[in-house]
Short mmCIF file of C-alpha atoms in Angstrom, two decimals:
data_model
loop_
_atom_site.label_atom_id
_atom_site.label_comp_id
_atom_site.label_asym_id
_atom_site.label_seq_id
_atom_site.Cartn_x
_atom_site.Cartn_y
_atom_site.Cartn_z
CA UNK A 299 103.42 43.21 87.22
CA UNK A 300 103.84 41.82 83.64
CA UNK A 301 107.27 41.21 82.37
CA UNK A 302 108.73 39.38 79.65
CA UNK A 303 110.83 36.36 79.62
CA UNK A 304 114.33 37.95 79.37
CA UNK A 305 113.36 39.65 82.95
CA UNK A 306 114.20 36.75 84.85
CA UNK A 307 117.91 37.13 83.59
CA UNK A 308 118.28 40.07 85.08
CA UNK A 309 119.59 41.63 88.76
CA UNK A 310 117.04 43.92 90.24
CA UNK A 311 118.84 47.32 90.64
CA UNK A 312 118.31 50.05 92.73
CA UNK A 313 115.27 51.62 92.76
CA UNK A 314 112.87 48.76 91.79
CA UNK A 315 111.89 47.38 94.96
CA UNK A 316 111.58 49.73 97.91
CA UNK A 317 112.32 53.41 96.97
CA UNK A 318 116.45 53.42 97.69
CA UNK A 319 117.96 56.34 100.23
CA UNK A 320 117.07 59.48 100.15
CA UNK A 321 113.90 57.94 99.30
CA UNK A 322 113.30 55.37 101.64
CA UNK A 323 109.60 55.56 102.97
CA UNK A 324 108.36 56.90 100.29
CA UNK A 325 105.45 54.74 99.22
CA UNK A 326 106.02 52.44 96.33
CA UNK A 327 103.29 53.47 94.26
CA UNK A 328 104.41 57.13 94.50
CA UNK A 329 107.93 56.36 93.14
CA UNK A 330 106.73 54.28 90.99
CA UNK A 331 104.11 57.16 89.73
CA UNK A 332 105.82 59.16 86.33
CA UNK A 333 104.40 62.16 87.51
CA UNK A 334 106.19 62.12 90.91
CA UNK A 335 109.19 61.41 88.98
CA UNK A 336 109.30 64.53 86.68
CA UNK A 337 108.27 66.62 89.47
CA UNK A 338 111.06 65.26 91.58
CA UNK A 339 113.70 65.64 89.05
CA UNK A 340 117.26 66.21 90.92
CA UNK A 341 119.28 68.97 89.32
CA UNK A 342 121.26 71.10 92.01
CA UNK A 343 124.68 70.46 93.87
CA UNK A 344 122.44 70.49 97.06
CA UNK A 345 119.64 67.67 95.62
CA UNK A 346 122.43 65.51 93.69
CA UNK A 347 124.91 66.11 96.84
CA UNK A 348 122.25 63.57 99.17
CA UNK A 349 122.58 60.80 95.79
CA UNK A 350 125.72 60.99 94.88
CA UNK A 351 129.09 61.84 96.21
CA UNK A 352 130.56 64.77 93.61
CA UNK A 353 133.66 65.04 92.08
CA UNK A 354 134.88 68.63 92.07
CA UNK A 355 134.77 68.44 88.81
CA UNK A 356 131.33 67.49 88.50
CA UNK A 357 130.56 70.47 91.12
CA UNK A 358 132.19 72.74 88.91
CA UNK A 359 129.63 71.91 86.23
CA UNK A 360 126.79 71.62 88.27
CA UNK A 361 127.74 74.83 89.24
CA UNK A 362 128.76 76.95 86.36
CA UNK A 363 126.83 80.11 85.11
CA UNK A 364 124.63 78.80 81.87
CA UNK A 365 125.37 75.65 81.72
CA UNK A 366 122.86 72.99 79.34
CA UNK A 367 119.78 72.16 81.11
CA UNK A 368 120.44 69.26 84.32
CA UNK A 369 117.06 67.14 85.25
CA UNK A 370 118.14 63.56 86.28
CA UNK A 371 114.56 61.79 87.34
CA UNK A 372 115.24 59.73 91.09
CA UNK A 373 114.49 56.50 89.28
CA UNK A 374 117.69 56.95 86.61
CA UNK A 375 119.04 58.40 89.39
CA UNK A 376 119.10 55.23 91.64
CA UNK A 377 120.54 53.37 89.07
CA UNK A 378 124.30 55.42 89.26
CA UNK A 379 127.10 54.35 91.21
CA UNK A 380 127.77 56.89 93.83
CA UNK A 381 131.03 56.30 94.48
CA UNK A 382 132.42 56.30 90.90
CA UNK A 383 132.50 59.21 88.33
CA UNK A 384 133.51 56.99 85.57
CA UNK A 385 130.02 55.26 86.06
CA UNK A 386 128.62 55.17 82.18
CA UNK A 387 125.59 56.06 83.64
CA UNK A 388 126.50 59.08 85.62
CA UNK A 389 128.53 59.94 83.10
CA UNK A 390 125.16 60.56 80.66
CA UNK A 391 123.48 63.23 82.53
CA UNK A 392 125.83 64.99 85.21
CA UNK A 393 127.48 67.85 83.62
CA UNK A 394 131.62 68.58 84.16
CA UNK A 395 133.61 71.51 83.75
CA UNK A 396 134.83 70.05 80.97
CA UNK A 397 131.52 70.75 79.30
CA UNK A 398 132.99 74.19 79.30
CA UNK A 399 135.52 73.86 76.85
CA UNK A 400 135.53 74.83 73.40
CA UNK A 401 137.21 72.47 70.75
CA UNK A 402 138.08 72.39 66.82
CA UNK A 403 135.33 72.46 64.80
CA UNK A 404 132.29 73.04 67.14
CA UNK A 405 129.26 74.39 66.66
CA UNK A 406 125.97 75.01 67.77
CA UNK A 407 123.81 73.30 65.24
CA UNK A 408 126.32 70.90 63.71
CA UNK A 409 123.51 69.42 61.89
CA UNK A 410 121.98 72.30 59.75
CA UNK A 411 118.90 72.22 61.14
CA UNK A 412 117.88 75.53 61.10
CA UNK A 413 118.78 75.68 57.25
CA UNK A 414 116.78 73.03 56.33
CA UNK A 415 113.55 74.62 58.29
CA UNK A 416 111.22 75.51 56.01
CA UNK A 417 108.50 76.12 59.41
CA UNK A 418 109.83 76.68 62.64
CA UNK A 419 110.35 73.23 64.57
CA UNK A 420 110.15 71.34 61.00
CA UNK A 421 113.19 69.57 59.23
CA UNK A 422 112.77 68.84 55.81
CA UNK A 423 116.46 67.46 54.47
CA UNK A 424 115.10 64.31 52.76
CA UNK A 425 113.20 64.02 49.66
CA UNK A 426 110.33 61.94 51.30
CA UNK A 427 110.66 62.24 55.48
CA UNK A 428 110.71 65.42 57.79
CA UNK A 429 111.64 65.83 60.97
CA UNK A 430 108.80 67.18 63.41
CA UNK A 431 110.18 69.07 66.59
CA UNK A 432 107.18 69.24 68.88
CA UNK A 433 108.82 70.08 72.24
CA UNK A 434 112.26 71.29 73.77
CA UNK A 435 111.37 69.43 77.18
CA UNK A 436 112.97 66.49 78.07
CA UNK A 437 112.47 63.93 81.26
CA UNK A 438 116.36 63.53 81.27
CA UNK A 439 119.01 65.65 79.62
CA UNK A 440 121.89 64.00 77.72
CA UNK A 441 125.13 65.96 78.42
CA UNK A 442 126.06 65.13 74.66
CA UNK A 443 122.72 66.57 73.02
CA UNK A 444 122.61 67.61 69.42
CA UNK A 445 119.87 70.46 70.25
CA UNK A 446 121.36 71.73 73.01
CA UNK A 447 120.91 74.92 71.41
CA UNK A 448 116.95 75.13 72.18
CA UNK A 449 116.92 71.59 74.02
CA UNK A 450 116.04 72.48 78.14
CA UNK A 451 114.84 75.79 77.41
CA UNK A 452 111.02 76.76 78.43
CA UNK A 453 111.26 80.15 76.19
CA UNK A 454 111.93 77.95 73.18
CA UNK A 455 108.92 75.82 73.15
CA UNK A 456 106.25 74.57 70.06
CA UNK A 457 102.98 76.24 70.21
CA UNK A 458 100.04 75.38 68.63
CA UNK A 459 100.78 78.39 65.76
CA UNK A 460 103.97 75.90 65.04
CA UNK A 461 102.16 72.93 65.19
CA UNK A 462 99.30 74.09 62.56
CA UNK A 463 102.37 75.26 60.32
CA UNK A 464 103.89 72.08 60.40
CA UNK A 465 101.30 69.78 59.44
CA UNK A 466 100.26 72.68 56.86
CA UNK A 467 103.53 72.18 55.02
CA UNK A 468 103.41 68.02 55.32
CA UNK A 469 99.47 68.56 53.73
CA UNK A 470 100.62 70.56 51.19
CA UNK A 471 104.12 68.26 50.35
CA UNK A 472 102.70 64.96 48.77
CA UNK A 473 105.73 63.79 48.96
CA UNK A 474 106.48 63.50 52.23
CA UNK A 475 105.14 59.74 53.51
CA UNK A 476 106.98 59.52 56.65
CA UNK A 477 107.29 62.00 59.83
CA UNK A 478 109.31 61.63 62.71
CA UNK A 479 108.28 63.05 66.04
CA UNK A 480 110.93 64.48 68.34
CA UNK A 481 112.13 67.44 70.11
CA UNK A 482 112.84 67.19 72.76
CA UNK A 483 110.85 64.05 73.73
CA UNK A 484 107.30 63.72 72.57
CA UNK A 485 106.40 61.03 74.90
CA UNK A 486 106.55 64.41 77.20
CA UNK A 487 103.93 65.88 75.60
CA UNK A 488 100.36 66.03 77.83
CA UNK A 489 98.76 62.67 76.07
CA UNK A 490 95.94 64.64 74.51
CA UNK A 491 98.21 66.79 73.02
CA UNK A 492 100.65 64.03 71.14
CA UNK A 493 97.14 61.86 70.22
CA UNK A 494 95.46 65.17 68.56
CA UNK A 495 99.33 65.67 66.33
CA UNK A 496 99.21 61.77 65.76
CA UNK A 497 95.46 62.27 64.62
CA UNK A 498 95.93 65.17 62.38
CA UNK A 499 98.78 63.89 61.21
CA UNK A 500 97.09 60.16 60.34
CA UNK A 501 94.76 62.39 58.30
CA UNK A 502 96.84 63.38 55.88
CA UNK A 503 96.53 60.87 53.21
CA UNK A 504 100.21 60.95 51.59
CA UNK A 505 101.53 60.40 54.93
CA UNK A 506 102.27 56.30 55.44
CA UNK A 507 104.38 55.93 58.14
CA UNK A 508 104.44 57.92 61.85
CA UNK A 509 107.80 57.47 63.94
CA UNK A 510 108.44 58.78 67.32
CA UNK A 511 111.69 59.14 68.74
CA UNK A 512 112.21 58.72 72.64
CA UNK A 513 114.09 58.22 75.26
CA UNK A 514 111.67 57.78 78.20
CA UNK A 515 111.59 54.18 78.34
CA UNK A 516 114.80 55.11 79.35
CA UNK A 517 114.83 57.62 81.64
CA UNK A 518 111.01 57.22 82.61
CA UNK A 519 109.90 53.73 82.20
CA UNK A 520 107.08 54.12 84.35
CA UNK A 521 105.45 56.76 81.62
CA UNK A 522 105.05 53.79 79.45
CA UNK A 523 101.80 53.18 80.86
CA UNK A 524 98.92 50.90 79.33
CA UNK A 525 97.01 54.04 79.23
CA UNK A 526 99.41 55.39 77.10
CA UNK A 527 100.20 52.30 75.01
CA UNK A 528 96.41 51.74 74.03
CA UNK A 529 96.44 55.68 72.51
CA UNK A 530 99.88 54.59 70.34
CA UNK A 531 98.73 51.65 69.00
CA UNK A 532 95.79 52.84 67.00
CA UNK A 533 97.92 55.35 64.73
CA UNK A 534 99.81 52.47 62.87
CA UNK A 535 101.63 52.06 60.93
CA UNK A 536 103.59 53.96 64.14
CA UNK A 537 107.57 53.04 64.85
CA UNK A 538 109.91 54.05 67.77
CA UNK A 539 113.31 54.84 68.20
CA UNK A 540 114.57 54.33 71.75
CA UNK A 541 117.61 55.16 73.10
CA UNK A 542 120.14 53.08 74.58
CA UNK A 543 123.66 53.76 75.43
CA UNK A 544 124.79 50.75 77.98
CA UNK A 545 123.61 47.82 78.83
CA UNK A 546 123.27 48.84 82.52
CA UNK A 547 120.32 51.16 81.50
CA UNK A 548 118.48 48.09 81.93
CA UNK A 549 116.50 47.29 84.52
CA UNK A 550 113.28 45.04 85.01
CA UNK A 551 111.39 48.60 85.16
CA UNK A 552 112.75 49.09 81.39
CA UNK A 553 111.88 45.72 80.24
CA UNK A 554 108.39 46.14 81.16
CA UNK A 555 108.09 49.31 79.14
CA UNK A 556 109.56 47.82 75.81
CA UNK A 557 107.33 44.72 76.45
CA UNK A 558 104.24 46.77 76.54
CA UNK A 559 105.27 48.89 73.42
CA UNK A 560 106.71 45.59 71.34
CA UNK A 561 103.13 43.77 72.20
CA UNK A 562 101.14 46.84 70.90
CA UNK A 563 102.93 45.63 67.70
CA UNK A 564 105.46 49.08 67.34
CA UNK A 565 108.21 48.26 66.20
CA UNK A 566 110.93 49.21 68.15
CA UNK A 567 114.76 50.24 67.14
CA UNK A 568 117.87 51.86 68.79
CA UNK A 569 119.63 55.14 68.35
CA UNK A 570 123.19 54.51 70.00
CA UNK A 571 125.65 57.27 70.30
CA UNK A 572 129.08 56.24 70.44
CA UNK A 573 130.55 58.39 73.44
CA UNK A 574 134.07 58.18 75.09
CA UNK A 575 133.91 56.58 78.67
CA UNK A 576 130.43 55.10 78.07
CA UNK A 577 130.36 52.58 75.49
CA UNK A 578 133.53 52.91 73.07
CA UNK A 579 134.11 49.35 74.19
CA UNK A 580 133.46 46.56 71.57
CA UNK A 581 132.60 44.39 74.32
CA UNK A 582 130.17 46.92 75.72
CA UNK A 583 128.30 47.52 72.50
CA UNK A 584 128.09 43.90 72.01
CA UNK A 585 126.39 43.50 75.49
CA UNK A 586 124.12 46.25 74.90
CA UNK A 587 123.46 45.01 71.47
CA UNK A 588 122.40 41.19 72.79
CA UNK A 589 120.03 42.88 75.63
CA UNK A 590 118.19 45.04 73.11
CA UNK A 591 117.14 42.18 70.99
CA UNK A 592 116.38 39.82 73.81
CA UNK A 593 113.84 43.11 74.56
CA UNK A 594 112.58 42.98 70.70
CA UNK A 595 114.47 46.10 69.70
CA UNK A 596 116.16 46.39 66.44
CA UNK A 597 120.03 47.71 67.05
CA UNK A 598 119.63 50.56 63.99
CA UNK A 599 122.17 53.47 64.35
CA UNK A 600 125.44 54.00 66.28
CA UNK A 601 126.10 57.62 65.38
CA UNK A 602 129.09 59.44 65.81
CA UNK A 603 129.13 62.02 68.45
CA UNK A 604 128.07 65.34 66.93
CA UNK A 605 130.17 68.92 66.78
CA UNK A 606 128.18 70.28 69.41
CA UNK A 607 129.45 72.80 72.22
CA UNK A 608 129.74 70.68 75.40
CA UNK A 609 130.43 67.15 74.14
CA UNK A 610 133.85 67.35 72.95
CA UNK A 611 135.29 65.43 75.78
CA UNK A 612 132.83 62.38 74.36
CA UNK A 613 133.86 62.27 70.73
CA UNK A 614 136.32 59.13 70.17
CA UNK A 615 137.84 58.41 66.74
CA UNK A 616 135.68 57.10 63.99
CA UNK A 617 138.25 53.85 63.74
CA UNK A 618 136.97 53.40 67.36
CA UNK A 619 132.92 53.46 65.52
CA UNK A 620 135.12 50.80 62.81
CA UNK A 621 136.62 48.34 65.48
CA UNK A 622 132.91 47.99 67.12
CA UNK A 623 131.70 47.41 63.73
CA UNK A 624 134.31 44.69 62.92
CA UNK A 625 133.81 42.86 66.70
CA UNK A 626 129.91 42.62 66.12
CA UNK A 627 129.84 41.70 61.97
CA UNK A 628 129.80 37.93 62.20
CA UNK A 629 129.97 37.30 65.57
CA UNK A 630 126.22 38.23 66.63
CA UNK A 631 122.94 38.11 64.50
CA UNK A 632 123.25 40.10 61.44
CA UNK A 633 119.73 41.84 62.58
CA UNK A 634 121.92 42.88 66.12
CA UNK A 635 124.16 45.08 64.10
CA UNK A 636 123.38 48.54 64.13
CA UNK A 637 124.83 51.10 61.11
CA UNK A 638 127.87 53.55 62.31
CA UNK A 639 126.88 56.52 60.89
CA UNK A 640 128.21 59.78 60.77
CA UNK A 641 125.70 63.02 60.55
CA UNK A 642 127.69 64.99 58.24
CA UNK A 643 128.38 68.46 59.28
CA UNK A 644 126.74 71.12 57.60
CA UNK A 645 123.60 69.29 56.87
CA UNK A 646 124.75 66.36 54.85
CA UNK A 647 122.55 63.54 56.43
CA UNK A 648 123.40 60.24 57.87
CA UNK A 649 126.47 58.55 56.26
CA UNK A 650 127.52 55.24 56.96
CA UNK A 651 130.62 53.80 57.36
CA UNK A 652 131.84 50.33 56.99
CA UNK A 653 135.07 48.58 57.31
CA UNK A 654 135.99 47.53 53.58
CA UNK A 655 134.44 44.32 52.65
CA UNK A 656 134.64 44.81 49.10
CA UNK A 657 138.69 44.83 48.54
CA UNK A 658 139.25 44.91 44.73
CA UNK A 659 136.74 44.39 41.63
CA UNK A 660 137.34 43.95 37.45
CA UNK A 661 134.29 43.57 34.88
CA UNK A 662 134.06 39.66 35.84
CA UNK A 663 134.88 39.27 39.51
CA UNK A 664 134.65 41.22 42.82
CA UNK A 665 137.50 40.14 45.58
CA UNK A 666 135.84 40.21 49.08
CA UNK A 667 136.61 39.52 52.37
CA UNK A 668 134.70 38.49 55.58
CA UNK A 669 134.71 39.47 59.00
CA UNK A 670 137.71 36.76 60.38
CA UNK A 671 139.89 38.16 57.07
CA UNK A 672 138.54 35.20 54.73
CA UNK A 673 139.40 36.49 50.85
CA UNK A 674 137.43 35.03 48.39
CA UNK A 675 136.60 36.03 44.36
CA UNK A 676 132.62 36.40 43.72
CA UNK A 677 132.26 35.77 39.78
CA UNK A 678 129.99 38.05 37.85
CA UNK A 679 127.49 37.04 35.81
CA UNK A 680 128.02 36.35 32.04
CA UNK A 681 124.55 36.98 31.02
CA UNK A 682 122.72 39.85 32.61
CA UNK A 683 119.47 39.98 31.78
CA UNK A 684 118.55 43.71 32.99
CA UNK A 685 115.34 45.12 34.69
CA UNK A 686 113.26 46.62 31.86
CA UNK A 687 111.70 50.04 33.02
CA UNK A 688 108.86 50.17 30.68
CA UNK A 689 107.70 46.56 31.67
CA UNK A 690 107.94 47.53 35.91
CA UNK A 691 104.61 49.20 37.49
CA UNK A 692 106.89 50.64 39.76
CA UNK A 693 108.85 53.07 37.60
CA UNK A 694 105.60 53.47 35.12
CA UNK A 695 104.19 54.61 38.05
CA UNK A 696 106.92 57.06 39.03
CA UNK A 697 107.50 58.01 35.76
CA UNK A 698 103.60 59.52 36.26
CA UNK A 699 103.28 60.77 39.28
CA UNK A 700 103.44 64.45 38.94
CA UNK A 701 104.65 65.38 42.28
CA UNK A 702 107.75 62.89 42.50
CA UNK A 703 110.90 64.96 43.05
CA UNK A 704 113.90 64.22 40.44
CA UNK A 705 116.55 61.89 42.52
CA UNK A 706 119.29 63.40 43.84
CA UNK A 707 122.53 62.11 44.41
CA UNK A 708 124.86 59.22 43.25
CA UNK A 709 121.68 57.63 42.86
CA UNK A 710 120.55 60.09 40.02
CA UNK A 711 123.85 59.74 38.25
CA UNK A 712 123.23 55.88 37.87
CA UNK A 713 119.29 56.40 37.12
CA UNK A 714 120.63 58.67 34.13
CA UNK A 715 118.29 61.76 35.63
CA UNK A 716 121.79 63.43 35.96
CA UNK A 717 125.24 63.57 34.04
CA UNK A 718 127.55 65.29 36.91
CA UNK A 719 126.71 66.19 40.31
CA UNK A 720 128.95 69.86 40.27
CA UNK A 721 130.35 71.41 43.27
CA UNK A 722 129.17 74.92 43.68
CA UNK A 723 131.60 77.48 42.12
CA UNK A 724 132.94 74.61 39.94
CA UNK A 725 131.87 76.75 36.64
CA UNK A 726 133.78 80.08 38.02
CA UNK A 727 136.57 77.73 38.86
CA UNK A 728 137.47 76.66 35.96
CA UNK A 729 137.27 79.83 33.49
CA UNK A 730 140.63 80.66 35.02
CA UNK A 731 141.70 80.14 31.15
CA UNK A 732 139.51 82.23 29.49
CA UNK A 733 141.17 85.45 32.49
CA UNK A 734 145.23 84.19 31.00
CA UNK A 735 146.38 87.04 28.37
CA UNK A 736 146.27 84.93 25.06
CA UNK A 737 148.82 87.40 23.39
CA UNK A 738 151.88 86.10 24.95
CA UNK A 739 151.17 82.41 24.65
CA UNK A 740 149.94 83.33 21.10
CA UNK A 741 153.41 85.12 19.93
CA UNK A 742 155.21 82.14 22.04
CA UNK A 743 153.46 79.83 19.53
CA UNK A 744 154.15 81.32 16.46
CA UNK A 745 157.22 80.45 14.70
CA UNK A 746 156.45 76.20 15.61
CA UNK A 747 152.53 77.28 14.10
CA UNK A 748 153.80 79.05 10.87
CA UNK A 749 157.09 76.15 10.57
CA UNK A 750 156.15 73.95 7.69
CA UNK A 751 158.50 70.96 9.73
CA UNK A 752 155.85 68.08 11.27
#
């Protein structure tokens, strides 16, 4: 079996070798078959009961009426400790009864998804990306999901009507150049099925970039098959986001998978969430960071956990997000540190946040610091010789392109294509004035107005 170099550094788990208890005897190349996998999924008291010894807790979610959508594949599985509910890995996919309880601010689609639809299972909140939802199935499910609301359920699946709507609208948007595949996870898909989206799609000639988002190398590393790889690689430009929480998700199994993706020439970056229990360890986040690089993965996002029902008992702080931040800026690679982002509430996209570098600033110096507390002035330049629009191709080109989209933002205020960026209501606000009886405040005026004293 191929595997790459960082391989030999690590301890072969559970599940790698000989098919671990209750599997033992089961031929290798069965377990080691994806399909046998997803059809062997372990998701009741009973199944998980012969794995894993339950907390009552963990029965009491297991067993509750409605709960999110449990499929843990045998081969992620083998990898949790038994003995220990605290295991970050356990933690991921079993559900608790504390899944059950509401919190402050919850709800079911935190993100504004739904509002930014303009097709069904299409998300359009960026001027020049969208968001393509092509299934609700999933080989795992993560306990902290974002689309839990239609994430796990059969009735809520893409058909090909949504699918022909979809790439309709990117066709007729010239301004979208890059589409993300998700769901759901599209690796899921039937192959034929994700190669004829990735083929329609590729035809679209104002499309540049195809991204897939997955978490099967993951969950399912033995899906990551050469088969599959050789399809992938001849829709590039084509990137990945995997996702990794801890650095135990690792196994030789995994490595293989990224190694055949990274050598098809995808490149390959991370999606952490930051989740209480799992990985809101500085130390943790480091080690996870250092194993995805020595796999060729680019650490790109921590996000903050979402507002969703079920995954209140994961959310942590955002200084928590800060402190992992300040323990990886200058002590690792600059290219191993991931952006903490929050996904605002209500729609309002991925904001990062950063511990303040940037401490004070005047028109000739900025005061900065560095990550061990290091304060230093940065002088401004005297002479500024400014970029000159009507000498750039880039903005002449802009500037005639009929279909680009004003900007939007902060970003439009400094461009000039905007004076004030006004909260909604701001005009009914602020006639509050023009409503106050002038009369009284007129006659209370009067005798200083007609006084002929300064």
């Amino acid at each position: 079996m191929e595997m790459n170099s960082a391989s030999t550094e690590v301890q072969e788990p559970p599940g790698t070798g000989a098919p671990p208890p209750p599997w033992e005897g089961l031929p290798l190349e069965k377990w080691n078959d994806w399909r046998w996998q997803l059809a062997n999924r372990l998701n009741t008291v009973e199944e998980l009961g012969q794995v894993i010894r339950l907390s009552p807790d963990e029965v009491e979610g297991l067993s509750a009426a409605g709960h999110f959508r449990v499929d843990i594949t045998p081969y992620f599985g083998s990898l949790i400790d038994p003995d220990d509910p605290g295991c970050p890995i356990r933690r991921q996919v079993l559900p608790t009864g504390r899944e059950r309880v509401p919190f402050v601010a919850e709800m079911a689609d935190s993100l504004a998804e739904d509002a930014h639809s303009p097709v069904p299972g299409l998300v359009h909140r960026y001027p020049d990306r969208v968001l393509m939802l092509v299934t609700t199935q999933c080989a795992s499910y993560c306990r902290y999901c974002t689309r839990s609301r239609i994430v796990g359920d059969p009735a809520a699946q893409f058909s090909r009507k949504d699918y022909d709507a979809q790439i309709r609208y990117i066709a007729g948007n010239p301004q979208v150049r890059d589409v993300l595949l998700s769901g759901g996870d599209p690796l899921i898909l039937p192959q034929r099925l994700l190669e004829d989206l990735l083929q329609r799609l590729r035809a679209i000639p104002h499309v540049e970039v195809l991204r897939i988002g997955s978490r099967v190398p993951v969950f399912l590393p033995q899906r990551i098959t050469a088969d599959l790889v050789d399809m992938l690689r001849r829709f590039h430009p084509l990137w990945m986001n995997v996702h990794f929480n801890h650095p135990k998700e690792f196994t030789p199994a995994v490595e293989v998978a990224l190694a055949r993706l990274a050598d098809a020439g995808i490149p390959l970056g991370c999606q952490s969430v930051l989740l209480a229990g799992v990985n809101d360890c500085p130390n943790v986040m480091k080690d996870l960071v250092h194993k995805l690089v020595r796999n060729r993965v680019r650490p790109y996002y921590i996000y903050q956990c979402d507002l969703v029902h079920g995954a209140g008992h994961f959310r942590t702080p955002v200084a928590v997000g800060l402190q992992i931040i300040e323990s990886l800026r200058g002590h690792t690679s600059g290219f191993a540190v991931p952006t903490y982002v929050i996904d605002a509430p209500r729609g309002g996209g991925k904001v990062p946040i950063m511990p303040n570098y940037l401490l004070s600033q005047s028109a000739d110096r900025v005061v900065i610091r560095n990550y061990e507390g290091f304060i230093s002035a940065y002088t401004q330049p005297e002479i500024y010789d400014r970029h000159d629009p009507a000498r750039c191709v880039s903005c002449q080109r802009r500037e005639a392109d009929v279909t680009a989209e004003e900007q939007e933002g902060v970003a439009a205020l400094l461009s000039g294509d905007q004076l004030a960026i006004v909260p909604e209501g701001f005009e009914v606000a602020h006639q509050r004035l023009t409503r106050i009886r002038w009369a009284p405040i007129k006659a209370a005026l009067a005798p200083a107005a007609e006084s002929d004293e300064p």
